[in-house]
XYZ file of C-alpha atoms in Angstrom:
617
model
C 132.862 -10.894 118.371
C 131.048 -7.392 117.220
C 130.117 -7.586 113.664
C 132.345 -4.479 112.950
C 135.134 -4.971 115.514
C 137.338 -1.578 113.701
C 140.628 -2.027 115.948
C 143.952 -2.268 115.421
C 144.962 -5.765 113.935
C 148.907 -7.392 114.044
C 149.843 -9.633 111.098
C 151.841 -11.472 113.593
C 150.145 -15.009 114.326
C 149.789 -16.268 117.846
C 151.979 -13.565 119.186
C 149.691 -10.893 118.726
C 148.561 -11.185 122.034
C 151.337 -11.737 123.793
C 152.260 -8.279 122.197
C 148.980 -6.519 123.071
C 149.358 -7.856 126.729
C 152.799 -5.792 126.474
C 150.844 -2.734 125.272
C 148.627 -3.190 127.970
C 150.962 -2.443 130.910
C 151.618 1.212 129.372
C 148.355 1.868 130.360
C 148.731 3.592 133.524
C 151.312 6.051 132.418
C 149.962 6.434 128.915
C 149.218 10.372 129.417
C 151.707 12.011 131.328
C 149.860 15.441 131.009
C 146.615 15.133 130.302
C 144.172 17.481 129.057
C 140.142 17.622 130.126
C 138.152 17.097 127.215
C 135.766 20.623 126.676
C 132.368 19.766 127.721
C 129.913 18.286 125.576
C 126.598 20.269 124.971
C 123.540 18.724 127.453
C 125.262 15.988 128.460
C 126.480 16.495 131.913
C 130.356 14.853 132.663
C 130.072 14.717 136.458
C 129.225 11.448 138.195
C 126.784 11.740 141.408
C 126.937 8.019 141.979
C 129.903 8.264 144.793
C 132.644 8.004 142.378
C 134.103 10.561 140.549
C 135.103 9.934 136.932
C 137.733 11.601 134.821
C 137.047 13.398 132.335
C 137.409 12.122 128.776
C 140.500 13.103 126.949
C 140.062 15.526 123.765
C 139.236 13.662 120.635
C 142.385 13.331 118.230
C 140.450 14.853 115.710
C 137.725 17.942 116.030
C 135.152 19.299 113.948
C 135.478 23.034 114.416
C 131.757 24.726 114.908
C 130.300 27.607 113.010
C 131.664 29.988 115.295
C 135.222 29.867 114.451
C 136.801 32.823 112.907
C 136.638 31.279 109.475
C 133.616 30.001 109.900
C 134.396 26.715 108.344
C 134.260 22.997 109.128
C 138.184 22.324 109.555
C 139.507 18.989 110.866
C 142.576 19.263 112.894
C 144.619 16.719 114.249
C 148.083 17.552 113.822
C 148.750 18.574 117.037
C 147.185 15.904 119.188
C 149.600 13.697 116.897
C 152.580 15.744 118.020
C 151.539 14.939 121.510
C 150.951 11.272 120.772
C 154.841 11.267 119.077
C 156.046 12.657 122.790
C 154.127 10.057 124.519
C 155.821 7.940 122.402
C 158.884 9.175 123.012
C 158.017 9.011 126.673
C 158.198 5.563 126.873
C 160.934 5.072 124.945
C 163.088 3.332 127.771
C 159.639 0.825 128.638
C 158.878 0.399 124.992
C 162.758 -0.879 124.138
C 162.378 -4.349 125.621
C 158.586 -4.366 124.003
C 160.398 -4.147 120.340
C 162.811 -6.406 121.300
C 160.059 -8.856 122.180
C 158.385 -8.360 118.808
C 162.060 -8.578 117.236
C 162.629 -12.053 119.030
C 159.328 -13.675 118.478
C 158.782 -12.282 114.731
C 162.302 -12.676 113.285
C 161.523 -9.213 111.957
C 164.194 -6.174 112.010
C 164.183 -3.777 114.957
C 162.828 -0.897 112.444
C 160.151 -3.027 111.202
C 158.892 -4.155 114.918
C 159.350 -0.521 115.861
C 156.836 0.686 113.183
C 154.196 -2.827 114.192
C 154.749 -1.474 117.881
C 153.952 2.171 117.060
C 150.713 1.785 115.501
C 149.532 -0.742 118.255
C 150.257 2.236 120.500
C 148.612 4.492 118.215
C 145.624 2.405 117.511
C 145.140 1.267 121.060
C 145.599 5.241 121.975
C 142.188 5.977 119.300
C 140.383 3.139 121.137
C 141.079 4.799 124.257
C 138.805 7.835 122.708
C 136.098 6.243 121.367
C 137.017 6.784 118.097
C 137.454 4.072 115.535
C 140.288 3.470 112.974
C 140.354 1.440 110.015
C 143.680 -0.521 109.797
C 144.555 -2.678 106.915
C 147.212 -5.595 107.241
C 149.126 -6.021 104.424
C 151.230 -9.680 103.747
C 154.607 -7.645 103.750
C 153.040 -7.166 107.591
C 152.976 -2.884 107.475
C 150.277 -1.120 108.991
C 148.264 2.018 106.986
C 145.723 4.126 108.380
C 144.005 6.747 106.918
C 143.206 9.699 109.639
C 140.506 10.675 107.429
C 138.853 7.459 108.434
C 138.048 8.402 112.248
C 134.874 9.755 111.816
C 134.057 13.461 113.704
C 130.865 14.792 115.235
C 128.559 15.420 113.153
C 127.200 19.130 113.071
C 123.131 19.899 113.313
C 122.678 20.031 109.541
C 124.554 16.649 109.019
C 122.023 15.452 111.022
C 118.881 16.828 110.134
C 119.070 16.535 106.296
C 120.214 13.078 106.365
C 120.315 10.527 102.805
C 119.577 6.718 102.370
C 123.044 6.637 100.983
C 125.375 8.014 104.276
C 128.030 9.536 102.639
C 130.209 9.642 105.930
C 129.790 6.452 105.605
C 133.375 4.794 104.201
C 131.920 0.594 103.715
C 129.373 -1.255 101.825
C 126.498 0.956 100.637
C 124.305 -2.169 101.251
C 124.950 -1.602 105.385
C 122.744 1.458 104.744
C 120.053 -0.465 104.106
C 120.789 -2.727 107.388
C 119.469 -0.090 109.519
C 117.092 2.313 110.253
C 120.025 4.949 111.408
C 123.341 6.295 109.173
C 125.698 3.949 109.491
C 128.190 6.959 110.751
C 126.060 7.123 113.682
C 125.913 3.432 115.086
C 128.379 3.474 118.242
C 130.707 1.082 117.169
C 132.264 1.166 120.755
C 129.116 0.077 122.478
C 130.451 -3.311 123.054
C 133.740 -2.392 124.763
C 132.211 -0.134 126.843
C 129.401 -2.091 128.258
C 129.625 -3.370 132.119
C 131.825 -5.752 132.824
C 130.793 -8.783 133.867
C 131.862 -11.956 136.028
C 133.858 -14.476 133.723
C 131.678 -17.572 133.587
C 128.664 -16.091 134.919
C 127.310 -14.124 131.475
C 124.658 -16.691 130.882
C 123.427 -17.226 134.346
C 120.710 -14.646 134.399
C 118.761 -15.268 130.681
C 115.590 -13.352 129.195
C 114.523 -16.539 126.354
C 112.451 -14.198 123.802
C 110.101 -15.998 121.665
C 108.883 -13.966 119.082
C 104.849 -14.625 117.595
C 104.780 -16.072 114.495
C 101.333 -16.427 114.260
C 98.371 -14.392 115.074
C 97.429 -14.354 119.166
C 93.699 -14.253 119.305
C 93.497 -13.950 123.155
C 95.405 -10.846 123.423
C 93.958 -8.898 120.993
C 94.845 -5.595 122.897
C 97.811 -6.447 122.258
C 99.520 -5.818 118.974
C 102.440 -8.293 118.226
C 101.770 -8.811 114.120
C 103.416 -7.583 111.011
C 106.687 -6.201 110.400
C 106.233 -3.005 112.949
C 104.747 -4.850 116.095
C 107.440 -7.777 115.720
C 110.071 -5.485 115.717
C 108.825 -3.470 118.644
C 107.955 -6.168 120.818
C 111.409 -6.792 120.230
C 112.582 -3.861 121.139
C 110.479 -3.971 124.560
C 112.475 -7.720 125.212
C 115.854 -5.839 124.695
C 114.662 -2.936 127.125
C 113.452 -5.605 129.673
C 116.675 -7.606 129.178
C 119.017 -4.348 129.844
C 116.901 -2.859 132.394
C 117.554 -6.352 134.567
C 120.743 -7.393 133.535
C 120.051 -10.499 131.897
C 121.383 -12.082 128.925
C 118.781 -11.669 125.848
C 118.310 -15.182 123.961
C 115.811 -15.681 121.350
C 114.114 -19.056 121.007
C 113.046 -20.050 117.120
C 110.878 -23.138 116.884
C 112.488 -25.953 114.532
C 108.809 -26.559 112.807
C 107.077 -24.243 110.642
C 104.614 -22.800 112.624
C 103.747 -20.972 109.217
C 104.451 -22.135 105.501
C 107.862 -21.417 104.781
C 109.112 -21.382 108.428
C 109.118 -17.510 109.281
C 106.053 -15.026 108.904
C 108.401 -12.843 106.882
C 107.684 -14.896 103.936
C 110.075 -17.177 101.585
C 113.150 -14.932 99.924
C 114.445 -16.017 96.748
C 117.899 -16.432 96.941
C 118.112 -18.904 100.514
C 115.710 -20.947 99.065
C 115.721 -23.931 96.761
C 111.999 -23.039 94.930
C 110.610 -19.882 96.284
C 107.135 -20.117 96.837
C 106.739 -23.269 95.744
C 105.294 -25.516 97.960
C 105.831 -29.620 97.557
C 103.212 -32.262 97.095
C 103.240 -32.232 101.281
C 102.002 -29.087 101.200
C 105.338 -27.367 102.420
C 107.865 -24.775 101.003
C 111.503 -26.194 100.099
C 113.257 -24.508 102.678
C 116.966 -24.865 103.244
C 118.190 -26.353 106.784
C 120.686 -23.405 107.362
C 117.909 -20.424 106.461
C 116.690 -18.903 109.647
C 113.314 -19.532 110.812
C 110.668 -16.836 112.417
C 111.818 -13.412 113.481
C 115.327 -14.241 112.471
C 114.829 -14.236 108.848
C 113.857 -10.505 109.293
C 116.858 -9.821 112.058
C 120.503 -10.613 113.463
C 120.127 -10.821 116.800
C 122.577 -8.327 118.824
C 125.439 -9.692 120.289
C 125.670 -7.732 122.527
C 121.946 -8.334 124.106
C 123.292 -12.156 124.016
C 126.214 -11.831 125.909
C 127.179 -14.789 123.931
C 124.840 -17.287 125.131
C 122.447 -19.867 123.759
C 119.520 -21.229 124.564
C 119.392 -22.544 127.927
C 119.066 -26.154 129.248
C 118.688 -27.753 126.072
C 119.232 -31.395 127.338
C 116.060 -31.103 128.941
C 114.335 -27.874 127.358
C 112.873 -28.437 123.874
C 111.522 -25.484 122.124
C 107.324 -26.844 123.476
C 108.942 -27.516 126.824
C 109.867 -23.769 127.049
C 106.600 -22.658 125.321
C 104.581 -24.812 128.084
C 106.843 -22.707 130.853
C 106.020 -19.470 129.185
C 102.250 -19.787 129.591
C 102.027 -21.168 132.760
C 104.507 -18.289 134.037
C 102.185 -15.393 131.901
C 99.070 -16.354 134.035
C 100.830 -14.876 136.924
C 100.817 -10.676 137.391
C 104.089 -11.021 138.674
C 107.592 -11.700 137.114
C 108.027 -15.199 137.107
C 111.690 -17.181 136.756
C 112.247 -20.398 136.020
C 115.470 -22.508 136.880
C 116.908 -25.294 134.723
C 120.389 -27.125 134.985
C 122.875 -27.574 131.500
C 124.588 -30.594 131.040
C 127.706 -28.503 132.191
C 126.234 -28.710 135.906
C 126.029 -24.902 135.894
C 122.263 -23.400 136.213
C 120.615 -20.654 134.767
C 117.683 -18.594 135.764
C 115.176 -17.815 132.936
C 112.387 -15.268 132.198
C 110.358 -16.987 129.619
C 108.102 -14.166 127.369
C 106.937 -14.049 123.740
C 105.983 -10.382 122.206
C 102.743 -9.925 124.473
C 104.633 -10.774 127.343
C 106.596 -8.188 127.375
C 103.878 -5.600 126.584
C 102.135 -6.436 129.849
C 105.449 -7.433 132.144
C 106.626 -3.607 130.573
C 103.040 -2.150 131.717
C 102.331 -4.032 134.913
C 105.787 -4.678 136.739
C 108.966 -2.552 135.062
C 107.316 1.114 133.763
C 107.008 2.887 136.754
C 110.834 1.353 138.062
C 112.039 2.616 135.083
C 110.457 6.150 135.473
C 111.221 6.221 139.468
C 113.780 9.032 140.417
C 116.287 9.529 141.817
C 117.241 5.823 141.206
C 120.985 4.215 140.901
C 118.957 2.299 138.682
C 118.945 4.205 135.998
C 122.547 5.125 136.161
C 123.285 1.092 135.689
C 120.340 0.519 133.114
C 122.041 3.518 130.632
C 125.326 1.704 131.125
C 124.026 -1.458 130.401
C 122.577 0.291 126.915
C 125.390 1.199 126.087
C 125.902 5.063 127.553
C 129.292 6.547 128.732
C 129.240 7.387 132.429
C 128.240 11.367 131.819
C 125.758 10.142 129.525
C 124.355 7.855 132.495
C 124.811 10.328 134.782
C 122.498 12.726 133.194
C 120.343 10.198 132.230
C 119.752 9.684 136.180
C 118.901 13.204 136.459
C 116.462 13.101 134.574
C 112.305 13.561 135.407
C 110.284 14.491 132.885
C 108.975 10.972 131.165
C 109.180 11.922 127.786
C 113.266 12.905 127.794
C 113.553 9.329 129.662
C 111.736 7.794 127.143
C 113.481 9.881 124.323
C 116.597 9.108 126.120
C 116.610 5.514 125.794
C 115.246 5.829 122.044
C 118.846 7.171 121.638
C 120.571 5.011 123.225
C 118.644 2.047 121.377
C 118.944 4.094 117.946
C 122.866 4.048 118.409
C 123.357 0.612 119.622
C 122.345 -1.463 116.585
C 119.793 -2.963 118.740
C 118.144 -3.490 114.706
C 119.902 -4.845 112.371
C 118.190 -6.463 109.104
C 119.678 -9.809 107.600
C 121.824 -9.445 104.502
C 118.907 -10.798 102.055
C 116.886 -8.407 103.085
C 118.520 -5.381 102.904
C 119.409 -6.046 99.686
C 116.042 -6.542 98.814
C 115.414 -3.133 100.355
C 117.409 -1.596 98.461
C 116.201 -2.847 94.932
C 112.208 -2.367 96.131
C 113.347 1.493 96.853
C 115.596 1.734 93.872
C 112.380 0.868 91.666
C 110.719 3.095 93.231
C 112.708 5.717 91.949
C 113.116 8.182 95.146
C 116.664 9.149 95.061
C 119.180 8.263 97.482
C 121.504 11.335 98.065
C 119.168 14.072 98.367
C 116.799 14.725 101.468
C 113.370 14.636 101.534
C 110.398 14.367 103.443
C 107.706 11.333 104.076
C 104.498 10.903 105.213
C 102.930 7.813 106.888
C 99.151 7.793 106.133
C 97.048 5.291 107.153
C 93.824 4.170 106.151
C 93.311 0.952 107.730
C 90.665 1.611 109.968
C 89.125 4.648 111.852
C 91.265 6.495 114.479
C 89.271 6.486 117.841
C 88.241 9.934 118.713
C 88.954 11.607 115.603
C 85.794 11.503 113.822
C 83.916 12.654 116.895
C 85.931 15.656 116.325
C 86.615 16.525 113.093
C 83.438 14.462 111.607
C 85.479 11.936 109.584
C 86.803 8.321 110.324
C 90.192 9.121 108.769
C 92.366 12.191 108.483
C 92.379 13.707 104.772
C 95.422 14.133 102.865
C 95.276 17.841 103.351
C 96.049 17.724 106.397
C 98.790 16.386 106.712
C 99.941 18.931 103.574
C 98.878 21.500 105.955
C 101.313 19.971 108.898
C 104.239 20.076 106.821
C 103.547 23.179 104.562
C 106.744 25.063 104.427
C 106.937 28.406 102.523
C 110.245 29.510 101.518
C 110.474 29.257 97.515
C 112.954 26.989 95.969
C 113.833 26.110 92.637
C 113.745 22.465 92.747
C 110.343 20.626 94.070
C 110.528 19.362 97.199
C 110.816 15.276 97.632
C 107.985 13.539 99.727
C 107.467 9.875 100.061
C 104.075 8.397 101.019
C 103.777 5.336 102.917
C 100.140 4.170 103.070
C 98.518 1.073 103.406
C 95.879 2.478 100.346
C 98.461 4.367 97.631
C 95.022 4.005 95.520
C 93.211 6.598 97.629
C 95.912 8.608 98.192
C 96.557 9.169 94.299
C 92.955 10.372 94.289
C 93.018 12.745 97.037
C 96.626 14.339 95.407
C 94.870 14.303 91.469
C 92.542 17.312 93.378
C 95.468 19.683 93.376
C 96.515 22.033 90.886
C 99.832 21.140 88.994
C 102.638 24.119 88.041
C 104.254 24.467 84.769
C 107.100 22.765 85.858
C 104.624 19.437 86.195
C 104.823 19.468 90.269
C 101.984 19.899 92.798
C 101.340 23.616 93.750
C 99.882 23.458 97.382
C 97.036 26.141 97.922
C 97.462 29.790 99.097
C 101.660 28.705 97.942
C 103.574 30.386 95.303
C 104.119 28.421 92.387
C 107.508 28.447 93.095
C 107.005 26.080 95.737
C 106.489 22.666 93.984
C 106.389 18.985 95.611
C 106.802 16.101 94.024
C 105.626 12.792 95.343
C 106.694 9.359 95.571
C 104.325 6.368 96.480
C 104.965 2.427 96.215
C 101.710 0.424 94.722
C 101.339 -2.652 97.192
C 99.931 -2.664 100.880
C 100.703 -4.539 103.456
C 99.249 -7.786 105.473
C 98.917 -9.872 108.460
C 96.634 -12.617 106.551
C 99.866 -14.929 106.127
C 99.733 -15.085 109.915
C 96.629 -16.604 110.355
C 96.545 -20.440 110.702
C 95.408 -22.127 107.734
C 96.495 -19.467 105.422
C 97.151 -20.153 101.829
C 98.872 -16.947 100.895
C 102.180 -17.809 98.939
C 105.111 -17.693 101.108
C 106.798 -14.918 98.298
C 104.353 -12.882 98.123
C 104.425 -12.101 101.656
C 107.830 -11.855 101.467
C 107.003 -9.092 99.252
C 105.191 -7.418 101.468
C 108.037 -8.103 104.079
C 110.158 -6.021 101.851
C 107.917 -3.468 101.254
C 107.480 -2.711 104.719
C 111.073 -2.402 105.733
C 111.691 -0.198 102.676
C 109.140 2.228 104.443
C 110.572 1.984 107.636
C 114.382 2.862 106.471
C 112.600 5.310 104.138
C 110.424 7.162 106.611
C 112.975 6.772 108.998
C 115.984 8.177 107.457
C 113.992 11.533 106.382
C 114.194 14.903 107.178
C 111.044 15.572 108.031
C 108.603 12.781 109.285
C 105.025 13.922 109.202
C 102.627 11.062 110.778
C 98.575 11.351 111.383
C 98.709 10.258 115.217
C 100.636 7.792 117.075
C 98.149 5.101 116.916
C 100.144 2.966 114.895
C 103.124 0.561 115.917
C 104.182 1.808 112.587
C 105.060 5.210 113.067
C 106.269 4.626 116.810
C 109.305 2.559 115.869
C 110.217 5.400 112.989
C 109.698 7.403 115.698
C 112.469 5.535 117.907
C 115.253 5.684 115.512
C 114.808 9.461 114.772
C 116.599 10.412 118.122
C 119.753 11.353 118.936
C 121.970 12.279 122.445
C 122.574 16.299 121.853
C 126.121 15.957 121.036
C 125.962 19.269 118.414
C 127.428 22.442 119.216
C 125.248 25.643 119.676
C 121.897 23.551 120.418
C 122.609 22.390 124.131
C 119.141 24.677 125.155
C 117.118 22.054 123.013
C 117.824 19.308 125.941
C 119.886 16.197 125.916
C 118.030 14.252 123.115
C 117.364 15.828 119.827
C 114.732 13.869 117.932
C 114.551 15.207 113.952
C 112.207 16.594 112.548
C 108.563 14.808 113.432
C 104.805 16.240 113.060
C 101.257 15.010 113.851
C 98.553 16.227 112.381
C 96.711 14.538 115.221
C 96.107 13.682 118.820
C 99.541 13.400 121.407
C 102.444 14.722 120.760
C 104.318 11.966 121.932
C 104.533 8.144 120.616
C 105.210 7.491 124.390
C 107.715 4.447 125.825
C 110.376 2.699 122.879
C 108.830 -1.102 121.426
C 105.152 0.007 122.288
């Protein structure tokens, strides 16, 4: 079941579904005169796939644009409710023996399984949408909804000056930690809307993702470690598991591989002595704590389908590692096929984090590029897209918008989602660092790590100074307040010297040069950096303290992610790829259907191409 299932729910026992299956046969007369949906901005509705697909019905509530008469944001709603009252009146003659049903079954009063039956209808009308309704179930068994709680479109400035706190967001604040999106804009549909699939025969096609936990000295051009390359490798598995059809099931080994059982590190609360190792040498780890990349991650339903890890009568987690090597000698995609004690068999792509890099490079990149391909059309679907959205998806040739396309349709799905622990983590790291959480800003990502290949040939420098990426971002209308910018660098040392060089206003804010005063900054930095060493075999580094570290790198990511303007040396870094990722969007906002079918907000490099390139690179 979806970790935020929001439909209707009947306080009725086991004969809640015999109810629902009642509901279920009003479906075919359920809109006696139906009315198109307008179009959507970019996003073409019209199927080229040999089947023509209705049109989607107009949402029950609309966000009026900027071009209305009173030029305000108005929700309306009232009269799509009228028409959902005459529906209801409708089918009055099929819904009598319905309520009687409920009356029979329940014990309850005609009136009272009249109102149960109403909001079913109404609540299984709202699913029909795509729009989501919170529905509370009180003991005395009546229904409330809220309509405020069915969330509308967001317009362009919603989404371009976006907060760590979402305030469209109506749940736990902690859930905005969970993700590197709002909340508000996670498709909480995906999962109903997905292909259907053969009963009994989810698990038969399997992609078994083992994630690295330690350092992978032969494939040193490819980068699989820390927080960033994890997650993106990740990322690659899901596309790879979509783009084929197969069920995505990660594989954990049982032994620590690393002290403390995950190269996240050790958190406090999960574990008996944090950081503390035992006279063996080991941390005290609790059984039920998640090992590897699942002490960082849920894993999606939805990638899962369900299903576990495959033949394990006769599969052990070395077993499967043994497969996966002997398979990545081969250029070629190789399957393997095992039997469960249930007699059924699956078919299973064994790959860790590098194997997906090259499998992506070598065998599925150009596929996924080739046009015009049914493909496509399928692959979208399968990542959650309606049908126009696949449809224009299949149209289209230009590599980057594919690429952006799917970062959209990844950013949506809650293909990332952190575990509990460590959001909450998150949130206390950034809430010491003082940047507020319901105000914009900006961030910067600049590294200093190394020396970016080709850039000191040009410029005469291994690394790019600060000033330049001041001079990427430099904005110059005045404002009274300074403007917010968070700095995410692997040397906050450095950087504190190269911003003590600039001249400070009265107001105690940084004046950029050639600027009026008026225009102050103010900037926000965290003090650690970030490390692979725990990954290394043999390492001694305390299991918290690279927890630590953990933390401190997801609190960038949500951070840099979740800002209104990203500015980024060059795309060299796993880093600043995945931020790049979750900073697109499907063009769903009225007046900006010119600007393509993706918007992706605001992001500048001072440096080198444009473009990160493919998603989990």
């Amino acid at each position: 079941m979806s970790r935020r299932r929001n439909a209707a729910a009947a306080d009725s026992g086991s004969k809640t579904s015999e109810i629902v299956s009642l509901i279920s046969s009003l479906d075919d007369q359920s809109a006696p005169n139906p009315r198109n949906r307008s179009r959507r901005p970019s996003l073409k509705k019209d199927s080229g796939h040999g089947e023509s697909h209705k049109e989607e019905r107009r949402p029950l509530v609309r966000l009026l644009t900027h071009d209305d008469d009173d030029n305000k944001s108005v929700m309306t709603g009232m009269s799509a409710m009228t028409s959902m009252t005459a529906l209801t009146s409708t089918t009055a003659m099929t819904a009598t023996p319905i309520i009687a049903a409920i009356s029979k079954h329940t014990g309850l009063p005609r009136k009272a399984a009249y109102a149960i039956m109403s909001v079913i209808l109404v609540s299984f009308l709202i699913w029909r949408e795509g729009y989501r309704i919170r529905v509370n179930v009180s003991s005395s068994t009546l229904l409330n909804f809220n309509i405020q709680d069915i969330p509308v479109p967001k317009n362009a400035d919603d989404y371009n000056k976006p907060h760590l706190l979402d305030a469209a967001w109506p749940g736990h604040d902690n859930v905005n930690f969970e993700t590197l999106v709002q909340p508000s804009e996670i498709d909480l549909m995906l999962q109903r809307r997905l292909p259907e699939i053969e009963e009994g025969h989810e698990c038969d096609d399997i992609l078994l993702y083992m994630p690295n936990q330690l350092q992978n000295d032969d494939d040193d051009d490819v980068n699989v470690d820390g927080v960033a390359g994890q997650l993106n490798s990740y990322l690659m598995a899901a596309m790879l598991a979509t783009y084929t059809s197969k069920a995505m099931v990660v594989l954990e080994s049982k032994e620590d591989l690393v002290p403390g059982g995950s190269q996240f590190g050790c958190p406090s609360n999960p574990f008996s002595e944090a950081g503390k190792s035992t006279s063996s040498g080991r941390f005290n780890v609790k059984e039920d704590v998640p090992k590897g990349l699942s002490r960082l991650i849920q894993h999606s339903e939805w990638l899962s389908r369900g299903c576990s890890v495959p033949c394990q009568n006769n599969h052990d987690y070395e077993k499967w590692s043994n497969v996966r090597k002997k398979n990545g000698k081969s250029k070629f995609v190789q399957h393997t096929t095992c039997r469960n004690d249930s007699g059924w068999e699956s078919r299973v792509l064994v790959v860790d984090g590098a194997d997906v890099q090259r499998l992506f490079e070598n065998n599925f990149k150009g596929k996924m590029l080739h046009r015009p391909s049914p493909t496509a059309y399928n692959w979208a679907l399968r990542l959650g897209a309606k049908k126009y959205e696949a449809q224009t998806f299949a149209d289209l040739v230009d590599e980057e918008d594919i690429w952006d396309f799917v970062s959209a349709l990844l950013a949506r799905s809650d293909v990332l989602r952190f575990q509990p622990w460590i959001a909450k983590d998150a949130r206390n790291f950034i809430r010491l660092s003082q940047l507020p959480m319901q105000v914009d800003y900006d961030a910067f990502h600049v590294r200093r790590d190394g020396s970016i290949p080709g850039y000191e040939e040009e410029a005469g420098v291994d690394v790019i100074p600060f000033h330049e990426y001041l001079k990427t971002w430099e904005r110059h209308d005045c404002s009274d307040k300074a403007r917010i910018i968070y700095i995410a660098s692997d040397d906050p040392g450095q950087i504190k010297e190269e911003i003590s060089k600039y001249p400070v206003g009265d107001a105690g804010n940084l004046i950029l040069p050639g600027v009026d005063e008026c225009h102050g900054l103010r900037f926000y930095l965290r003090e650690d950096s970030t490390s692979t060493e725990f990954m290394k075999k043999g390492s001694t580094s305390d299991c918290s303290i690279q927890y630590r570290r953990t933390i401190s790198s997801v609190a960038d990511l949500i951070i840099l992610s979740k800002s209104s303007t990203f500015v980024i040396g060059e795309f060299g870094s796993g880093f600043g790829r995945l931020v790049r990722t979750f900073r697109a969007a499907l063009n769903d906002f009225p007046g900006r259907e010119e600007e393509g079918p993706v918007l992706v907000r605001d992001t500048r490099v001072v440096w080198g191409k444009p473009h990160p390139g493919p998603p989990g690179m």
